Amino acid sequence: MSSKFGHVIITSSCIFCRSALSYAFVNKKPIAPGHVLVASDREAKRFNDLSPEEVSDLFKLVHRISPIIQKVFNATALTIAIQDGAAAGQTVEHVHVHIVPRIEGDPLQDDRIYEVLQTHEKKDDIKWRTDNEMETEATLLKEYFEENDDEYQQ
Ligand code: AMP
C-alpha cells in the first residue's frame, strides 16, 4: 500500500516499516547514508496538529527503528529532528521525523547538520536518488526488520 506524504506519494516499495498510525520510509535526497523519515499516516501539517495517540505512535516507531538504522549504517550516534513549519525548514507539509546516522568526525559536525537539513531540498549539491536506489535500500531494511525485530512484531 502506498502512502501520501504531503504532495508526494510514497510507494510501498520505499516503505520499510509500519505501525498502527505511522510509517517509515527511505529518503529521496538523504543528507547522509541511512537518512530516513518517519511520518504520520494522517496528513497533518504541523506537529501540534497530531493527536496525543498519533504523537505516541510516531515516536514509538522512531524508537523502534532508530537502533536498527544506527546498526545497519555502522553509525555510533543519531540526529533525530523535526522541522516543524516553513521557517524551521519544513518543505513537505506533512509531519515527519528525520533520523540521520552520525559518526565522530562526519561532515555534519558542529551543528552543520541543522543548516544542511534546512537547505538540502533546495540545493543541487545533494542528488535526488532514483526509485531503484531507494527500493534497494528499503528492501534491505525490510529484510533486516523481518529478521531482527521480533520483539516488536505486531
Ligand atoms: P523537510 O524539508 O523537513 O520537510 O523534509 C522533507 C524530506 O522529504 C527531505 O529529507 C526530502 O529529501 C524528503 N523527500 C522529498 N520528496 C521525497 C520523496 N518523493 N520520497 C522520499 N523522500 C522525499
Coordinates of N, CA and C and ligand atoms in Angstrom, one line a residue:
M1 N 0.8 -1.2 0.0 CA 0.0 0.0 0.0 C 0.9 1.3 0.0
S2 N 0.6 2.2 -0.9 CA 1.4 3.4 -0.9 C 0.8 4.4 0.1
S3 N 1.6 5.4 0.4 CA 1.1 6.4 1.4 C 1.3 7.8 0.9
K4 N 0.5 8.7 1.3 CA 0.6 10.1 1.0 C 1.6 10.7 1.9
F5 N 2.5 11.5 1.4 CA 3.5 12.3 2.2 C 3.4 13.7 1.7
G6 N 2.5 14.5 2.2 CA 2.2 15.8 1.7 C 1.8 15.7 0.2
H7 N 2.6 16.5 -0.6 CA 2.2 16.5 -2.1 C 2.8 15.3 -2.8
V8 N 3.5 14.4 -2.1 CA 4.2 13.3 -2.7 C 3.5 12.0 -2.4
I9 N 3.6 11.0 -3.3 CA 3.1 9.6 -3.0 C 4.4 8.7 -2.7
I10 N 4.4 8.1 -1.6 CA 5.5 7.2 -1.2 C 5.0 5.8 -1.6
T11 N 5.7 5.1 -2.5 CA 5.2 3.8 -2.9 C 5.6 2.8 -1.8
S12 N 4.8 1.7 -1.8 CA 5.1 0.7 -0.8 C 6.5 0.1 -0.8
S13 N 7.1 0.2 -2.0 CA 8.4 -0.4 -2.2 C 9.5 0.5 -1.5
C14 N 9.1 1.7 -1.1 CA 10.1 2.6 -0.3 C 9.8 2.6 1.1
I15 N 8.7 2.0 1.6 CA 8.3 1.9 3.0 C 8.9 0.7 3.6
F16 N 9.6 0.8 4.7 CA 10.3 -0.4 5.2 C 9.7 -0.8 6.6
C17 N 8.8 0.0 7.2 CA 8.2 -0.4 8.5 C 7.0 0.4 8.7
R18 N 6.0 -0.2 9.3 CA 4.7 0.5 9.6 C 4.3 0.2 11.1
S19 N 3.6 1.1 11.6 CA 3.0 0.9 12.9 C 1.5 1.2 12.7
A20 N 0.7 1.3 13.8 CA -0.7 1.5 13.6 C -1.1 2.8 13.0
L21 N -0.3 3.9 13.3 CA -0.7 5.2 12.8 C 0.5 5.9 12.1
S22 N 1.6 5.2 11.8 CA 2.8 5.9 11.2 C 3.5 4.9 10.3
Y23 N 4.4 5.5 9.5 CA 5.2 4.6 8.6 C 6.6 5.2 8.4
A24 N 7.6 4.3 8.1 CA 9.0 4.7 8.0 C 9.4 4.4 6.6
F25 N 10.1 5.3 5.9 CA 10.5 5.2 4.5 C 11.8 5.8 4.2
V26 N 12.4 5.3 3.1 CA 13.7 5.8 2.7 C 13.6 7.2 2.0
N27 N 14.7 8.0 2.1 CA 14.7 9.4 1.6 C 15.1 9.5 0.2
K28 N 14.5 10.3 -0.5 CA 14.9 10.6 -1.9 C 16.1 11.4 -2.0
K29 N 16.4 12.2 -1.0 CA 17.5 13.1 -1.0 C 18.2 13.1 0.4
P30 N 18.8 12.0 0.7 CA 19.4 11.9 2.1 C 20.6 12.7 2.2
I31 N 20.8 13.3 3.4 CA 22.0 14.1 3.7 C 23.2 13.3 4.2
A32 N 22.9 12.0 4.5 CA 23.9 11.1 4.9 C 23.4 9.7 4.6
P33 N 24.3 8.7 4.5 CA 23.8 7.4 4.2 C 22.9 6.9 5.4
G34 N 21.7 6.4 5.1 CA 20.7 6.0 6.1 C 19.8 7.0 6.7
H35 N 19.8 8.2 6.1 CA 18.9 9.3 6.5 C 17.5 8.9 6.1
V36 N 16.7 8.5 7.0 CA 15.3 8.0 6.7 C 14.3 8.9 7.4
L37 N 13.0 8.7 7.0 CA 12.0 9.5 7.6 C 10.9 8.7 8.2
V38 N 10.2 9.2 9.2 CA 9.0 8.6 9.8 C 7.9 9.6 9.8
A39 N 6.8 9.2 9.2 CA 5.6 10.2 9.0 C 4.4 9.6 9.7
S40 N 3.5 10.5 10.0 CA 2.2 10.1 10.4 C 1.4 9.6 9.2
D41 N 0.5 8.6 9.4 CA -0.3 8.1 8.3 C -1.3 9.3 7.9
R42 N -1.8 9.9 8.8 CA -2.7 11.0 8.5 C -1.9 12.2 8.1
E43 N -2.4 12.9 7.1 CA -1.7 14.1 6.5 C -1.9 15.3 7.4
A44 N -1.2 15.4 8.5 CA -1.3 16.6 9.4 C 0.0 17.4 9.0
K45 N -0.2 18.7 9.0 CA 0.9 19.6 8.6 C 1.9 19.8 9.7
R46 N 1.4 20.1 10.9 CA 2.3 20.5 11.9 C 2.3 19.6 13.1
F47 N 3.3 19.5 13.8 CA 3.5 18.6 15.0 C 2.2 18.7 15.9
N48 N 1.9 19.9 16.1 CA 0.8 20.1 17.1 C -0.6 19.8 16.5
D49 N -0.7 19.5 15.2 CA -1.9 19.0 14.6 C -2.2 17.5 14.9
L50 N -1.1 16.8 15.4 CA -1.3 15.4 15.7 C -2.0 15.3 17.0
S51 N -2.8 14.2 17.1 CA -3.4 13.8 18.4 C -2.3 13.2 19.3
P52 N -2.6 13.2 20.6 CA -1.6 12.5 21.5 C -1.4 11.1 21.1
E53 N -2.4 10.4 20.6 CA -2.2 9.0 20.2 C -1.3 8.9 19.0
E54 N -1.4 9.9 18.0 CA -0.5 9.9 16.9 C 0.9 10.2 17.2
V55 N 1.1 11.2 18.2 CA 2.4 11.5 18.6 C 3.1 10.3 19.3
S56 N 2.3 9.7 20.1 CA 2.9 8.5 20.8 C 3.3 7.4 19.8
D57 N 2.4 7.1 18.8 CA 2.7 6.1 17.8 C 3.9 6.5 17.0
L58 N 3.9 7.8 16.6 CA 5.1 8.3 15.7 C 6.4 8.0 16.4
F59 N 6.5 8.5 17.7 CA 7.7 8.4 18.4 C 8.1 6.9 18.8
K60 N 7.0 6.1 19.0 CA 7.3 4.7 19.2 C 7.9 4.1 18.0
L61 N 7.5 4.5 16.8 CA 8.1 3.9 15.6 C 9.5 4.5 15.5
V62 N 9.8 5.7 15.8 CA 11.1 6.3 15.8 C 12.0 5.5 16.8
H63 N 11.5 5.2 17.9 CA 12.2 4.5 19.0 C 12.5 3.1 18.5
R64 N 11.6 2.5 17.8 CA 11.8 1.1 17.3 C 12.8 1.0 16.2
I65 N 12.8 1.9 15.3 CA 13.7 1.8 14.1 C 15.1 2.4 14.3
S66 N 15.2 3.4 15.2 CA 16.5 4.1 15.3 C 17.7 3.2 15.6
P67 N 17.6 2.3 16.6 CA 18.8 1.5 16.8 C 19.1 0.6 15.6
I68 N 18.1 0.2 14.9 CA 18.4 -0.6 13.7 C 19.1 0.2 12.6
I69 N 18.6 1.4 12.4 CA 19.2 2.3 11.4 C 20.7 2.6 11.8
Q70 N 20.9 2.8 13.1 CA 22.3 3.0 13.6 C 23.2 1.8 13.3
K71 N 22.7 0.7 13.5 CA 23.4 -0.6 13.3 C 23.7 -0.8 11.8
V72 N 22.6 -0.8 11.0 CA 22.7 -1.1 9.6 C 23.7 -0.2 8.9
F73 N 23.7 1.1 9.3 CA 24.6 2.1 8.6 C 25.9 2.3 9.4
N74 N 26.2 1.4 10.3 CA 27.5 1.4 11.0 C 27.8 2.8 11.7
A75 N 26.7 3.4 12.3 CA 26.9 4.7 12.9 C 27.1 4.4 14.4
T76 N 27.5 5.5 15.1 CA 27.6 5.4 16.6 C 26.7 6.4 17.3
A77 N 26.0 7.2 16.5 CA 25.0 8.1 17.0 C 24.0 8.5 16.0
L78 N 23.0 9.2 16.4 CA 21.9 9.6 15.5 C 21.5 11.1 15.8
T79 N 21.1 11.8 14.7 CA 20.4 13.0 14.9 C 18.9 12.7 14.6
I80 N 18.0 13.0 15.5 CA 16.6 12.8 15.4 C 16.0 14.2 15.4
A81 N 15.3 14.6 14.3 CA 14.8 16.0 14.2 C 13.5 16.2 13.5
I82 N 12.8 17.2 13.9 CA 11.6 17.6 13.1 C 11.7 19.1 12.7
Q83 N 11.5 19.4 11.5 CA 11.4 20.7 11.0 C 9.9 21.1 11.0
D84 N 9.5 21.8 12.0 CA 8.1 22.0 12.2 C 7.6 23.4 11.8
G85 N 7.3 23.5 10.5 CA 6.9 24.8 9.9 C 8.0 25.3 8.9
A86 N 7.5 26.1 8.0 CA 8.4 26.6 6.9 C 9.6 27.3 7.4
A87 N 9.4 28.2 8.4 CA 10.5 29.0 8.9 C 11.6 28.1 9.6
A88 N 11.2 26.9 9.9 CA 12.1 25.9 10.5 C 12.7 25.0 9.5
G89 N 12.4 25.2 8.2 CA 13.0 24.4 7.1 C 12.0 23.3 6.5
Q90 N 10.8 23.2 7.1 CA 9.9 22.2 6.6 C 9.5 22.5 5.1
T91 N 9.7 21.5 4.2 CA 9.3 21.7 2.8 C 8.1 20.8 2.5
V92 N 8.0 19.7 3.1 CA 6.8 18.8 2.9 C 5.9 19.0 4.0
E93 N 4.7 19.5 3.7 CA 3.7 19.8 4.8 C 3.0 18.6 5.3
H94 N 3.7 17.8 5.9 CA 3.2 16.5 6.5 C 4.2 16.1 7.6
V95 N 3.7 16.1 8.8 CA 4.6 15.9 9.9 C 5.5 14.6 9.7
H96 N 6.8 14.9 9.8 CA 7.8 13.7 9.7 C 9.0 14.0 10.5
V97 N 9.6 12.9 11.0 CA 10.8 12.9 11.8 C 12.0 12.4 10.9
H98 N 13.1 13.2 11.0 CA 14.3 12.8 10.3 C 15.1 12.0 11.2
I99 N 15.6 10.8 10.8 CA 16.6 10.1 11.5 C 17.9 10.0 10.7
V100 N 19.0 10.6 11.2 CA 20.2 10.7 10.4 C 21.3 10.0 11.2
P101 N 21.9 8.9 10.6 CA 23.0 8.2 11.3 C 24.2 9.2 11.4
R102 N 25.0 9.1 12.5 CA 26.1 10.0 12.7 C 27.3 9.2 13.1
I103 N 28.5 9.7 12.8 CA 29.7 9.1 13.4 C 30.7 10.3 13.7
E104 N 31.5 10.0 14.6 CA 32.5 11.0 15.1 C 33.3 11.5 13.9
G105 N 33.4 12.8 13.7 CA 34.2 13.4 12.6 C 33.4 13.5 11.3
D106 N 32.2 13.1 11.3 CA 31.4 13.2 10.0 C 31.3 14.6 9.5
P107 N 30.9 14.9 8.2 CA 30.9 16.2 7.7 C 29.8 17.1 8.3
L108 N 28.9 16.5 9.1 CA 27.8 17.3 9.7 C 28.1 17.7 11.1
Q109 N 29.3 17.7 11.5 CA 29.7 18.1 12.9 C 29.4 19.5 13.2
D110 N 29.6 19.9 14.4 CA 29.5 21.3 14.8 C 28.1 22.0 14.4
D111 N 27.1 21.1 14.5 CA 25.7 21.6 14.2 C 25.5 22.0 12.8
R112 N 26.5 21.7 11.9 CA 26.3 21.9 10.5 C 25.0 21.2 10.0
I113 N 24.7 20.1 10.6 CA 23.6 19.3 10.2 C 22.3 20.1 10.1
Y114 N 22.2 21.1 11.0 CA 20.9 21.8 11.0 C 20.8 22.7 9.8
E115 N 22.0 23.3 9.4 CA 21.9 24.1 8.2 C 21.7 23.2 7.0
V116 N 22.3 22.1 6.9 CA 22.2 21.2 5.8 C 20.7 20.7 5.7
L117 N 20.2 20.3 6.9 CA 18.8 19.8 6.9 C 17.8 20.9 6.4
Q118 N 18.1 22.1 6.8 CA 17.2 23.2 6.4 C 17.3 23.6 4.9
T119 N 18.4 23.3 4.3 CA 18.6 23.7 2.9 C 18.6 22.6 1.9
H120 N 18.7 21.3 2.3 CA 19.1 20.2 1.4 C 18.1 20.0 0.3
E121 N 16.8 20.3 0.5 CA 15.8 20.1 -0.5 C 16.0 21.0 -1.7
K122 N 16.5 22.2 -1.4 CA 16.6 23.3 -2.4 C 17.9 23.3 -3.1
K123 N 19.0 22.7 -2.5 CA 20.3 22.8 -3.1 C 20.6 21.7 -4.1
D124 N 21.5 21.9 -5.0 CA 21.8 20.9 -6.1 C 22.9 20.0 -5.7
D125 N 23.7 20.3 -4.6 CA 24.9 19.6 -4.3 C 24.6 18.2 -3.8
I126 N 23.4 17.9 -3.3 CA 23.0 16.5 -3.0 C 22.0 16.1 -4.1
K127 N 22.3 14.9 -4.6 CA 21.4 14.5 -5.7 C 20.1 13.7 -5.2
W128 N 19.1 13.8 -6.0 CA 17.9 13.1 -5.8 C 18.1 11.6 -6.2
R129 N 17.8 10.7 -5.4 CA 18.1 9.3 -5.8 C 17.0 8.8 -6.8
T130 N 17.4 7.7 -7.5 CA 16.4 7.1 -8.4 C 15.5 6.2 -7.5
D131 N 14.3 5.8 -8.1 CA 13.4 4.9 -7.5 C 14.1 3.6 -7.2
N132 N 15.0 3.2 -8.1 CA 15.7 1.9 -8.0 C 16.6 1.9 -6.7
E133 N 17.4 3.0 -6.6 CA 18.3 3.1 -5.4 C 17.5 3.1 -4.1
M134 N 16.4 3.8 -4.1 CA 15.5 3.8 -2.9 C 14.9 2.5 -2.6
E135 N 14.5 1.8 -3.6 CA 13.8 0.5 -3.4 C 14.8 -0.5 -2.9
T136 N 16.1 -0.4 -3.4 CA 17.1 -1.4 -2.9 C 17.4 -1.2 -1.4
E137 N 17.5 0.1 -1.0 CA 17.7 0.3 0.4 C 16.5 -0.1 1.3
A138 N 15.3 0.2 0.8 CA 14.1 -0.2 1.6 C 14.0 -1.7 1.7
T139 N 14.4 -2.4 0.6 CA 14.3 -3.9 0.7 C 15.3 -4.4 1.7
L140 N 16.5 -3.9 1.7 CA 17.5 -4.3 2.7 C 17.0 -4.0 4.1
L141 N 16.4 -2.9 4.4 CA 15.9 -2.6 5.7 C 14.7 -3.4 6.1
K142 N 13.8 -3.7 5.1 CA 12.6 -4.6 5.4 C 13.1 -5.9 5.8
E143 N 14.1 -6.5 5.1 CA 14.6 -7.8 5.4 C 15.2 -7.8 6.8
Y144 N 16.0 -6.7 7.1 CA 16.6 -6.6 8.4 C 15.5 -6.6 9.5
F145 N 14.4 -5.9 9.3 CA 13.4 -5.8 10.2 C 12.7 -7.2 10.4
E146 N 12.5 -7.9 9.3 CA 11.9 -9.2 9.4 C 12.7 -10.2 10.3
E147 N 14.0 -10.0 10.1 CA 14.9 -11.0 10.8 C 15.3 -10.5 12.3
N148 N 15.3 -9.2 12.6 CA 15.8 -8.8 13.8 C 14.9 -8.0 14.7
D149 N 13.6 -8.0 14.4 CA 12.7 -7.1 15.1 C 11.6 -7.9 15.8
D150 N 11.9 -9.1 16.2 CA 10.8 -10.0 16.7 C 10.0 -9.4 17.9
E151 N 10.8 -8.7 18.8 CA 10.2 -8.2 20.0 C 9.1 -7.2 19.7
Y152 N 9.2 -6.6 18.5 CA 8.2 -5.5 18.1 C 7.2 -6.0 17.2
Q153 N 7.2 -7.3 16.8 CA 6.2 -7.7 15.7 C 4.8 -7.5 16.2
Q154 N 3.9 -7.0 15.3 CA 2.6 -6.7 15.7 C 1.6 -7.8 15.4
Ligands
AMP1 P1 11.6 18.7 5.3 O1 12.5 19.7 4.5 O2 12.0 18.7 6.8 O3 10.2 19.0 5.1 O4 11.9 17.3 4.8 C1 11.4 16.7 3.7 C2 12.2 15.5 3.4 O5 11.4 14.7 2.4 C3 13.6 15.7 2.8 O6 14.5 15.0 3.6 C4 13.4 15.2 1.4 O7 14.7 14.7 0.9 C5 12.4 14.2 1.5 N1 11.6 13.9 0.3 C6 11.1 14.7 -0.6 N2 10.5 14.1 -1.6 C7 10.6 12.8 -1.3 C8 10.1 11.6 -1.9 N3 9.5 11.6 -3.1 N4 10.5 10.4 -1.4 C9 11.2 10.3 -0.2 N5 11.6 11.4 0.4 C10 11.3 12.6 -0.1

